[in-house]
Amino acid sequence: MAPTTVGAANERGVVERTIVLVCTLYCLLLIALPSTYGTSVAWLVALVGALRGGVWQGFYERYRVALWVMFGLVLVNALAARFPAKVAPGAGELIRSVSFMLPAMYVMQHCSRHAVVLVLKALVGLIVAACVAIYAFYAGSADVMSAIYEWSLVHIGNVHNLVNVAAMALLALVVLAAFEPNRWQRAVLFILLGFMLWFLVVLESEGTFLALLITACAWGCVRFTGGFRMLSGLGVVVGVLAYASLMVWLGAGGTASGESPGSFEIRAMINARLLELVAEQPWFGYGINSFKYVAEAAVDGVMYIHPHQIYLEALFSFGVVGCIALAAMFWGVFRLSSRQLILTEPLPLLGFLAAVYMAGKGLSDMKLMSVQPLGIFMLGAGLIALPVSCRRSCEK
């Protein structure tokens, strides 16, 4: 082959790898935004690039248990659902989310750390600049938080989407600062990190700070051993139990009489109603995406789109048997995770932190059968998975 032909092929390969990397990280950081912001296009481009790169080879062999459990779960759920036709969109979101693993694995196999850090810095810089612009524009308002809430409602669906994008950028800044060798650049990253923390404080999302606390403790479980690991694990348990206790207390009437219920009180009432319905139909649930169509799920005559709690939503949708199958599917997806990768590489660390954050945020928000939590879970699983070559060498 002529040298010019080899050079052109290598150049095309670099361009293709860069495109897949940019699209994958774009989805990881901005998946909370509506599809009109290009996340669906970025997913499709990344998926096509990953398939062209041959990542699909061996994917079925590694994850066949999880895939078969997933298809079986969807089939049984459709047969047992109160509204079988509503299962299809949720099943589509689940399958689409699993496909995110392919671009994540491609990036880990074909993209250098240098390229990853450069692209991550560029995307995070754009997100921080956008947050600075939003805050600066409304800083003179009488109520900054309300003004930003109204802007979010008009432009990106709701403020929770903005909160999750800001949290993802914050986690990315933590990772970049941890791996940055230049002290001046690290100082700049810490300054940006401080602003993003302040921005989240302005937005007053208590559930986000709980999720970030759980994420920090989960990282401690991976990073340390012995007593520090036990303390970190205790932090995760305390965070989860604290929120569950708050919901139980509010559900039992722990609010001032005569006051209109706030967001947490409404969530507590939804949780209590969900548990009542699960007790009536415990084994196979009511079906994926059925919550807003089940009349008995209404709270004070109001039908909510989703329960704002992904774990109770799973129990409501799949039942006890289905939740066991769902847990088995996630075990099949995450069983190849590498602690060494999380501790030594920036992108696996970010994937781990993002997945744990979404799991923590699911306590107080999120819709389970949506690409926002599920896509992040699968991206995280793909990024922290032990590479095929390493696994084969370990088996030998």
Coordinates of C-alpha atoms in Angstrom, one line a residue:
M1 CA 0.0 0.0 0.0
A2 CA 1.4 3.4 -0.9
P3 CA 2.5 5.7 2.0
T4 CA -0.1 8.4 1.0
T5 CA -2.9 5.8 1.1
V6 CA -1.8 4.6 4.6
G7 CA -1.5 8.2 5.8
A8 CA -5.0 9.1 4.5
A9 CA -6.4 6.0 6.2
N10 CA -4.8 6.9 9.5
E11 CA -6.1 10.4 9.2
R12 CA -9.6 9.2 8.6
G13 CA -9.3 6.9 11.6
V14 CA -8.2 9.8 13.8
V15 CA -11.2 11.8 12.6
E16 CA -13.6 9.0 13.1
R17 CA -12.3 8.3 16.6
T18 CA -12.5 12.0 17.5
I19 CA -16.1 12.2 16.3
V20 CA -17.2 9.1 18.3
L21 CA -15.4 10.5 21.4
V22 CA -17.0 13.9 21.1
C23 CA -20.5 12.4 20.6
T24 CA -20.1 9.9 23.5
L25 CA -18.9 12.6 25.9
Y26 CA -21.6 15.0 24.7
C27 CA -24.2 12.3 25.6
L28 CA -22.6 11.6 28.9
L29 CA -22.6 15.3 30.0
L30 CA -25.8 16.5 28.3
I31 CA -28.1 13.6 28.2
A32 CA -30.4 15.4 30.6
L33 CA -31.3 17.9 27.9
P34 CA -34.2 17.4 25.5
S35 CA -33.4 15.6 22.2
T36 CA -33.7 19.0 20.4
Y37 CA -30.2 19.8 21.7
G38 CA -28.8 17.0 19.6
T39 CA -28.3 14.2 22.1
S40 CA -30.2 11.7 20.0
V41 CA -28.2 12.6 16.9
A42 CA -24.9 12.4 18.9
W43 CA -26.0 8.9 20.2
L44 CA -26.7 7.7 16.7
V45 CA -23.4 9.0 15.3
A46 CA -21.5 7.5 18.2
L47 CA -23.3 4.2 17.8
V48 CA -22.6 3.9 14.1
G49 CA -19.0 4.8 14.6
A50 CA -18.7 2.1 17.4
L51 CA -20.3 -0.5 15.1
R52 CA -17.9 0.4 12.3
G53 CA -15.0 0.0 14.7
G54 CA -16.0 -3.6 15.4
V55 CA -16.9 -3.2 19.1
W56 CA -20.0 -5.3 18.6
Q57 CA -17.7 -8.3 18.1
G58 CA -17.7 -10.2 21.4
F59 CA -20.3 -7.9 22.9
Y60 CA -23.0 -10.6 22.9
E61 CA -20.5 -13.1 24.4
R62 CA -19.7 -10.9 27.3
Y63 CA -23.2 -9.6 28.0
R64 CA -25.5 -12.4 26.8
V65 CA -26.8 -13.1 30.3
A66 CA -27.8 -9.5 30.7
L67 CA -29.3 -9.2 27.2
W68 CA -31.4 -12.4 27.6
V69 CA -32.7 -11.3 31.0
M70 CA -33.6 -7.9 29.6
F71 CA -35.6 -9.4 26.7
G72 CA -37.3 -11.9 29.0
L73 CA -38.1 -9.1 31.5
V74 CA -39.7 -7.0 28.8
L75 CA -41.7 -9.9 27.4
V76 CA -43.1 -11.0 30.8
N77 CA -43.9 -7.4 31.7
A78 CA -45.8 -6.8 28.5
L79 CA -47.9 -9.9 29.1
A80 CA -48.6 -9.0 32.8
A81 CA -49.1 -5.2 32.2
R82 CA -52.4 -3.5 32.7
F83 CA -51.7 -1.4 29.6
P84 CA -49.5 -3.7 27.4
A85 CA -49.3 -1.0 24.6
K86 CA -47.5 1.4 27.0
V87 CA -44.7 -1.1 27.5
A88 CA -43.2 -0.6 24.1
P89 CA -41.9 3.0 24.5
G90 CA -40.2 2.1 27.8
A91 CA -38.7 -1.1 26.4
G92 CA -37.3 1.0 23.5
E93 CA -35.7 3.4 26.0
L94 CA -34.1 0.4 27.8
I95 CA -32.7 -1.1 24.6
R96 CA -31.5 2.2 23.4
S97 CA -29.8 2.8 26.7
V98 CA -28.0 -0.6 26.6
S99 CA -26.7 0.5 23.1
F100 CA -24.7 3.3 24.8
M101 CA -22.3 0.7 26.1
L102 CA -20.9 0.2 22.6
P103 CA -19.6 3.8 22.1
A104 CA -18.3 3.8 25.6
M105 CA -16.3 0.6 25.0
Y106 CA -15.1 2.0 21.7
V107 CA -13.8 5.1 23.3
M108 CA -12.0 3.1 26.0
Q109 CA -10.4 0.9 23.3
H110 CA -9.4 3.4 20.7
C111 CA -9.1 6.9 22.2
S112 CA -6.0 8.1 24.1
R113 CA -6.2 9.7 27.5
H114 CA -4.8 12.9 26.0
A115 CA -7.7 13.1 23.5
V116 CA -10.2 12.3 26.2
V117 CA -9.0 15.1 28.5
L118 CA -8.9 17.7 25.7
V119 CA -12.4 16.9 24.6
L120 CA -13.7 16.7 28.1
K121 CA -12.2 20.1 29.0
A122 CA -13.7 21.7 25.9
L123 CA -17.2 20.4 26.6
V124 CA -17.1 21.2 30.3
G125 CA -15.8 24.6 29.5
L126 CA -18.8 25.3 27.3
I127 CA -21.2 24.0 29.9
V128 CA -19.6 26.2 32.6
A129 CA -19.7 29.2 30.3
A130 CA -23.4 28.6 29.7
C131 CA -24.1 28.4 33.4
V132 CA -22.1 31.6 34.0
A133 CA -24.1 33.4 31.3
I134 CA -27.4 32.2 32.8
Y135 CA -26.5 33.2 36.3
A136 CA -25.1 36.6 35.2
F137 CA -28.2 37.4 33.1
Y138 CA -30.5 36.8 36.1
A139 CA -28.2 37.9 38.9
G140 CA -30.0 41.2 39.2
S141 CA -33.4 39.6 39.5
A142 CA -35.3 39.9 42.8
D143 CA -35.5 36.1 42.9
V144 CA -32.6 34.6 41.0
M145 CA -33.7 31.0 41.6
S146 CA -37.3 31.6 40.3
A147 CA -36.0 33.5 37.3
I148 CA -33.7 30.6 36.3
Y149 CA -36.5 28.1 37.0
E150 CA -38.7 30.0 34.5
W151 CA -35.9 30.1 31.9
S152 CA -35.4 26.3 32.3
L153 CA -39.1 25.6 31.9
V154 CA -39.2 27.5 28.6
H155 CA -35.9 26.4 27.1
I156 CA -34.9 22.9 28.4
G157 CA -38.1 21.4 29.8
N158 CA -37.6 21.9 33.6
V159 CA -35.0 23.0 36.0
H160 CA -34.1 19.4 36.9
N161 CA -32.5 19.0 33.5
L162 CA -30.3 22.1 34.2
V163 CA -29.4 20.8 37.6
N164 CA -28.3 17.4 36.3
V165 CA -26.2 19.0 33.5
A166 CA -24.6 21.2 36.1
A167 CA -24.0 18.2 38.4
M168 CA -22.4 16.3 35.5
A169 CA -20.1 19.2 34.7
L170 CA -19.2 19.4 38.4
L171 CA -18.2 15.7 38.5
A172 CA -16.2 16.1 35.3
L173 CA -14.4 19.1 36.9
V174 CA -13.6 16.9 39.9
V175 CA -12.1 14.2 37.6
L176 CA -10.1 16.7 35.5
A177 CA -8.7 18.4 38.6
A178 CA -7.7 15.0 40.1
F179 CA -5.8 14.0 37.0
E180 CA -4.4 17.4 36.0
P181 CA -0.6 17.6 36.4
N182 CA -0.2 21.3 35.8
R183 CA -0.9 23.2 39.1
W184 CA -2.1 26.4 37.3
Q185 CA -4.6 24.5 35.2
R186 CA -5.6 22.6 38.3
A187 CA -6.2 26.0 40.1
V188 CA -8.4 27.1 37.3
L189 CA -10.4 23.9 37.4
F190 CA -10.9 24.3 41.2
I191 CA -12.2 27.9 40.6
L192 CA -14.7 26.6 38.0
L193 CA -15.6 23.8 40.4
G194 CA -16.4 26.4 43.1
F195 CA -18.6 28.3 40.8
M196 CA -20.6 25.2 39.8
L197 CA -21.1 24.3 43.4
W198 CA -22.4 27.8 44.0
F199 CA -24.7 27.5 41.0
L200 CA -26.2 24.3 42.4
V201 CA -26.7 26.1 45.7
V202 CA -28.6 28.9 44.0
L203 CA -30.8 26.3 42.3
E204 CA -31.6 24.8 45.8
S205 CA -31.9 21.2 44.8
E206 CA -31.5 19.2 48.0
G207 CA -31.9 15.9 46.2
T208 CA -28.8 16.8 44.1
F209 CA -26.6 17.4 47.1
L210 CA -27.8 14.1 48.6
A211 CA -26.9 12.4 45.4
L212 CA -23.4 14.1 45.4
L213 CA -22.9 13.0 49.0
I214 CA -23.7 9.4 48.2
T215 CA -21.4 9.6 45.1
A216 CA -18.5 10.9 47.3
C217 CA -19.1 8.1 49.8
A218 CA -19.3 5.5 47.0
W219 CA -16.0 6.7 45.6
G220 CA -14.5 6.2 49.1
C221 CA -15.7 2.6 49.0
V222 CA -13.8 2.1 45.8
R223 CA -10.7 4.1 46.7
F224 CA -10.0 2.9 50.2
T225 CA -9.8 -0.3 52.1
G226 CA -10.4 -1.4 55.7
G227 CA -11.9 1.1 58.1
F228 CA -12.2 4.0 55.5
R229 CA -14.1 1.7 53.2
M230 CA -16.5 0.8 56.0
L231 CA -17.0 4.4 56.9
S232 CA -17.7 5.3 53.3
G233 CA -20.1 2.5 52.9
L234 CA -21.8 3.6 56.1
G235 CA -22.1 7.1 54.6
V236 CA -24.0 5.6 51.6
V237 CA -26.3 3.7 53.9
V238 CA -27.0 6.7 56.2
G239 CA -27.7 8.9 53.1
V240 CA -30.3 6.5 51.8
L241 CA -31.9 5.8 55.2
A242 CA -32.1 9.5 56.0
Y243 CA -34.0 10.2 52.8
A244 CA -36.3 7.2 53.4
S245 CA -36.9 8.3 57.0
L246 CA -37.8 11.8 55.8
M247 CA -40.4 10.3 53.3
V248 CA -41.9 8.1 56.0
W249 CA -42.1 11.0 58.4
L250 CA -43.7 13.3 55.9
G251 CA -46.0 10.5 54.7
A252 CA -47.2 10.1 58.3
G253 CA -48.2 13.7 58.5
G254 CA -45.0 15.4 59.5
T255 CA -45.9 18.8 58.2
A256 CA -47.4 21.9 59.7
S257 CA -51.2 21.9 59.5
G258 CA -52.8 24.3 57.1
E259 CA -49.7 24.6 54.9
S260 CA -49.8 23.6 51.2
P261 CA -47.6 20.5 50.6
G262 CA -44.1 21.2 49.2
S263 CA -42.2 19.1 46.7
F264 CA -41.0 16.6 49.3
E265 CA -44.4 16.3 50.9
I266 CA -45.9 15.5 47.5
R267 CA -43.2 12.9 46.9
A268 CA -44.0 11.3 50.2
M269 CA -47.6 11.1 49.3
I270 CA -46.8 9.5 46.0
N271 CA -44.5 7.0 47.7
A272 CA -47.2 6.0 50.1
R273 CA -49.7 5.6 47.4
L274 CA -47.2 3.5 45.3
L275 CA -46.6 1.2 48.2
E276 CA -50.3 0.7 48.7
L277 CA -50.7 -0.3 45.0
V278 CA -47.7 -2.6 45.1
A279 CA -49.2 -4.4 48.1
E280 CA -52.4 -5.1 45.9
Q281 CA -50.4 -6.4 42.9
P282 CA -46.9 -7.4 44.2
W283 CA -45.4 -10.1 42.0
F284 CA -45.4 -8.8 38.4
G285 CA -46.4 -5.1 38.9
Y286 CA -48.6 -2.9 36.7
G287 CA -46.3 -2.6 33.7
I288 CA -43.7 -0.3 32.3
N289 CA -44.8 3.3 31.8
S290 CA -48.2 2.6 33.3
F291 CA -48.0 4.9 36.4
K292 CA -49.6 7.9 34.8
Y293 CA -52.5 5.8 33.4
V294 CA -53.4 3.9 36.6
A295 CA -56.3 6.0 38.1
E296 CA -55.6 4.7 41.6
A297 CA -52.2 6.3 41.5
A298 CA -53.6 9.8 41.7
V299 CA -52.8 11.9 44.7
D300 CA -55.5 14.3 45.8
G301 CA -57.1 13.9 42.4
V302 CA -53.8 14.8 40.6
M303 CA -52.2 12.3 38.1
Y304 CA -48.4 12.6 38.0
I305 CA -46.3 11.6 35.0
H306 CA -43.9 9.5 37.1
P307 CA -43.3 8.8 40.8
H308 CA -40.0 10.8 41.1
Q309 CA -38.4 7.7 42.7
I310 CA -36.9 5.2 40.4
Y311 CA -36.7 2.3 42.9
L312 CA -40.4 2.4 43.9
E313 CA -41.2 3.0 40.2
A314 CA -39.3 -0.3 39.4
L315 CA -41.3 -2.1 42.1
F316 CA -44.6 -0.6 40.8
S317 CA -43.7 -1.4 37.2
F318 CA -42.1 -4.8 37.4
G319 CA -43.2 -6.2 40.8
V320 CA -41.0 -8.3 43.1
V321 CA -40.2 -11.0 40.5
G322 CA -39.5 -8.4 37.8
C323 CA -37.2 -6.4 40.2
I324 CA -35.2 -9.5 40.8
A325 CA -34.8 -10.0 37.1
L326 CA -33.9 -6.3 36.7
A327 CA -31.2 -6.6 39.4
A328 CA -29.9 -9.7 37.6
M329 CA -29.7 -7.7 34.4
F330 CA -27.7 -4.9 36.0
W331 CA -25.4 -7.5 37.6
G332 CA -24.8 -8.9 34.2
V333 CA -24.0 -5.4 32.9
F334 CA -21.7 -4.3 35.7
R335 CA -20.0 -7.7 36.6
L336 CA -17.0 -6.9 34.4
S337 CA -16.3 -3.6 36.1
S338 CA -12.6 -2.8 36.9
R339 CA -11.7 -1.1 40.1
Q340 CA -8.2 -0.5 38.7
L341 CA -9.6 1.4 35.7
I342 CA -11.7 3.6 38.0
L343 CA -8.7 4.6 40.1
T344 CA -6.2 5.2 37.3
E345 CA -8.1 6.6 34.3
P346 CA -10.2 9.8 34.1
L347 CA -13.0 8.5 31.9
P348 CA -13.8 5.3 33.9
L349 CA -13.8 7.5 37.0
L350 CA -16.2 9.9 35.5
G351 CA -18.4 7.0 34.3
F352 CA -18.5 5.6 37.8
L353 CA -19.3 8.9 39.4
A354 CA -22.0 9.7 36.9
A355 CA -23.7 6.3 37.3
V356 CA -23.6 6.6 41.1
Y357 CA -24.9 10.1 41.0
M358 CA -27.9 9.1 38.9
A359 CA -28.6 6.2 41.2
G360 CA -28.5 8.7 44.1
K361 CA -30.6 11.2 42.3
G362 CA -33.1 8.5 41.6
L363 CA -34.1 8.6 45.3
S364 CA -35.8 11.9 44.9
D365 CA -36.3 12.5 41.2
M366 CA -36.0 10.9 37.7
K367 CA -38.1 8.6 35.6
L368 CA -36.7 5.1 35.6
M369 CA -37.6 4.0 32.0
S370 CA -35.9 6.9 30.4
V371 CA -32.6 7.4 28.7
Q372 CA -31.5 10.0 31.3
P373 CA -30.8 7.5 34.2
L374 CA -30.6 4.3 32.1
G375 CA -28.3 5.8 29.5
I376 CA -25.9 7.1 32.1
F377 CA -25.9 3.7 33.9
M378 CA -25.0 1.9 30.6
L379 CA -22.4 4.5 29.6
G380 CA -20.8 4.1 33.1
A381 CA -20.9 0.3 32.7
G382 CA -19.2 0.5 29.3
L383 CA -16.5 2.9 30.5
I384 CA -15.5 0.9 33.6
A385 CA -15.7 -2.5 32.0
L386 CA -12.5 -4.6 31.9
P387 CA -11.2 -4.6 28.3
V388 CA -11.5 -7.8 26.3
S389 CA -7.8 -8.2 26.0
C390 CA -7.2 -7.8 29.8
R391 CA -10.0 -10.2 30.6
R392 CA -8.5 -12.9 28.3
S393 CA -5.0 -12.4 29.8
C394 CA -6.5 -12.8 33.3
E395 CA -8.3 -16.0 32.3
K396 CA -5.1 -17.4 30.9

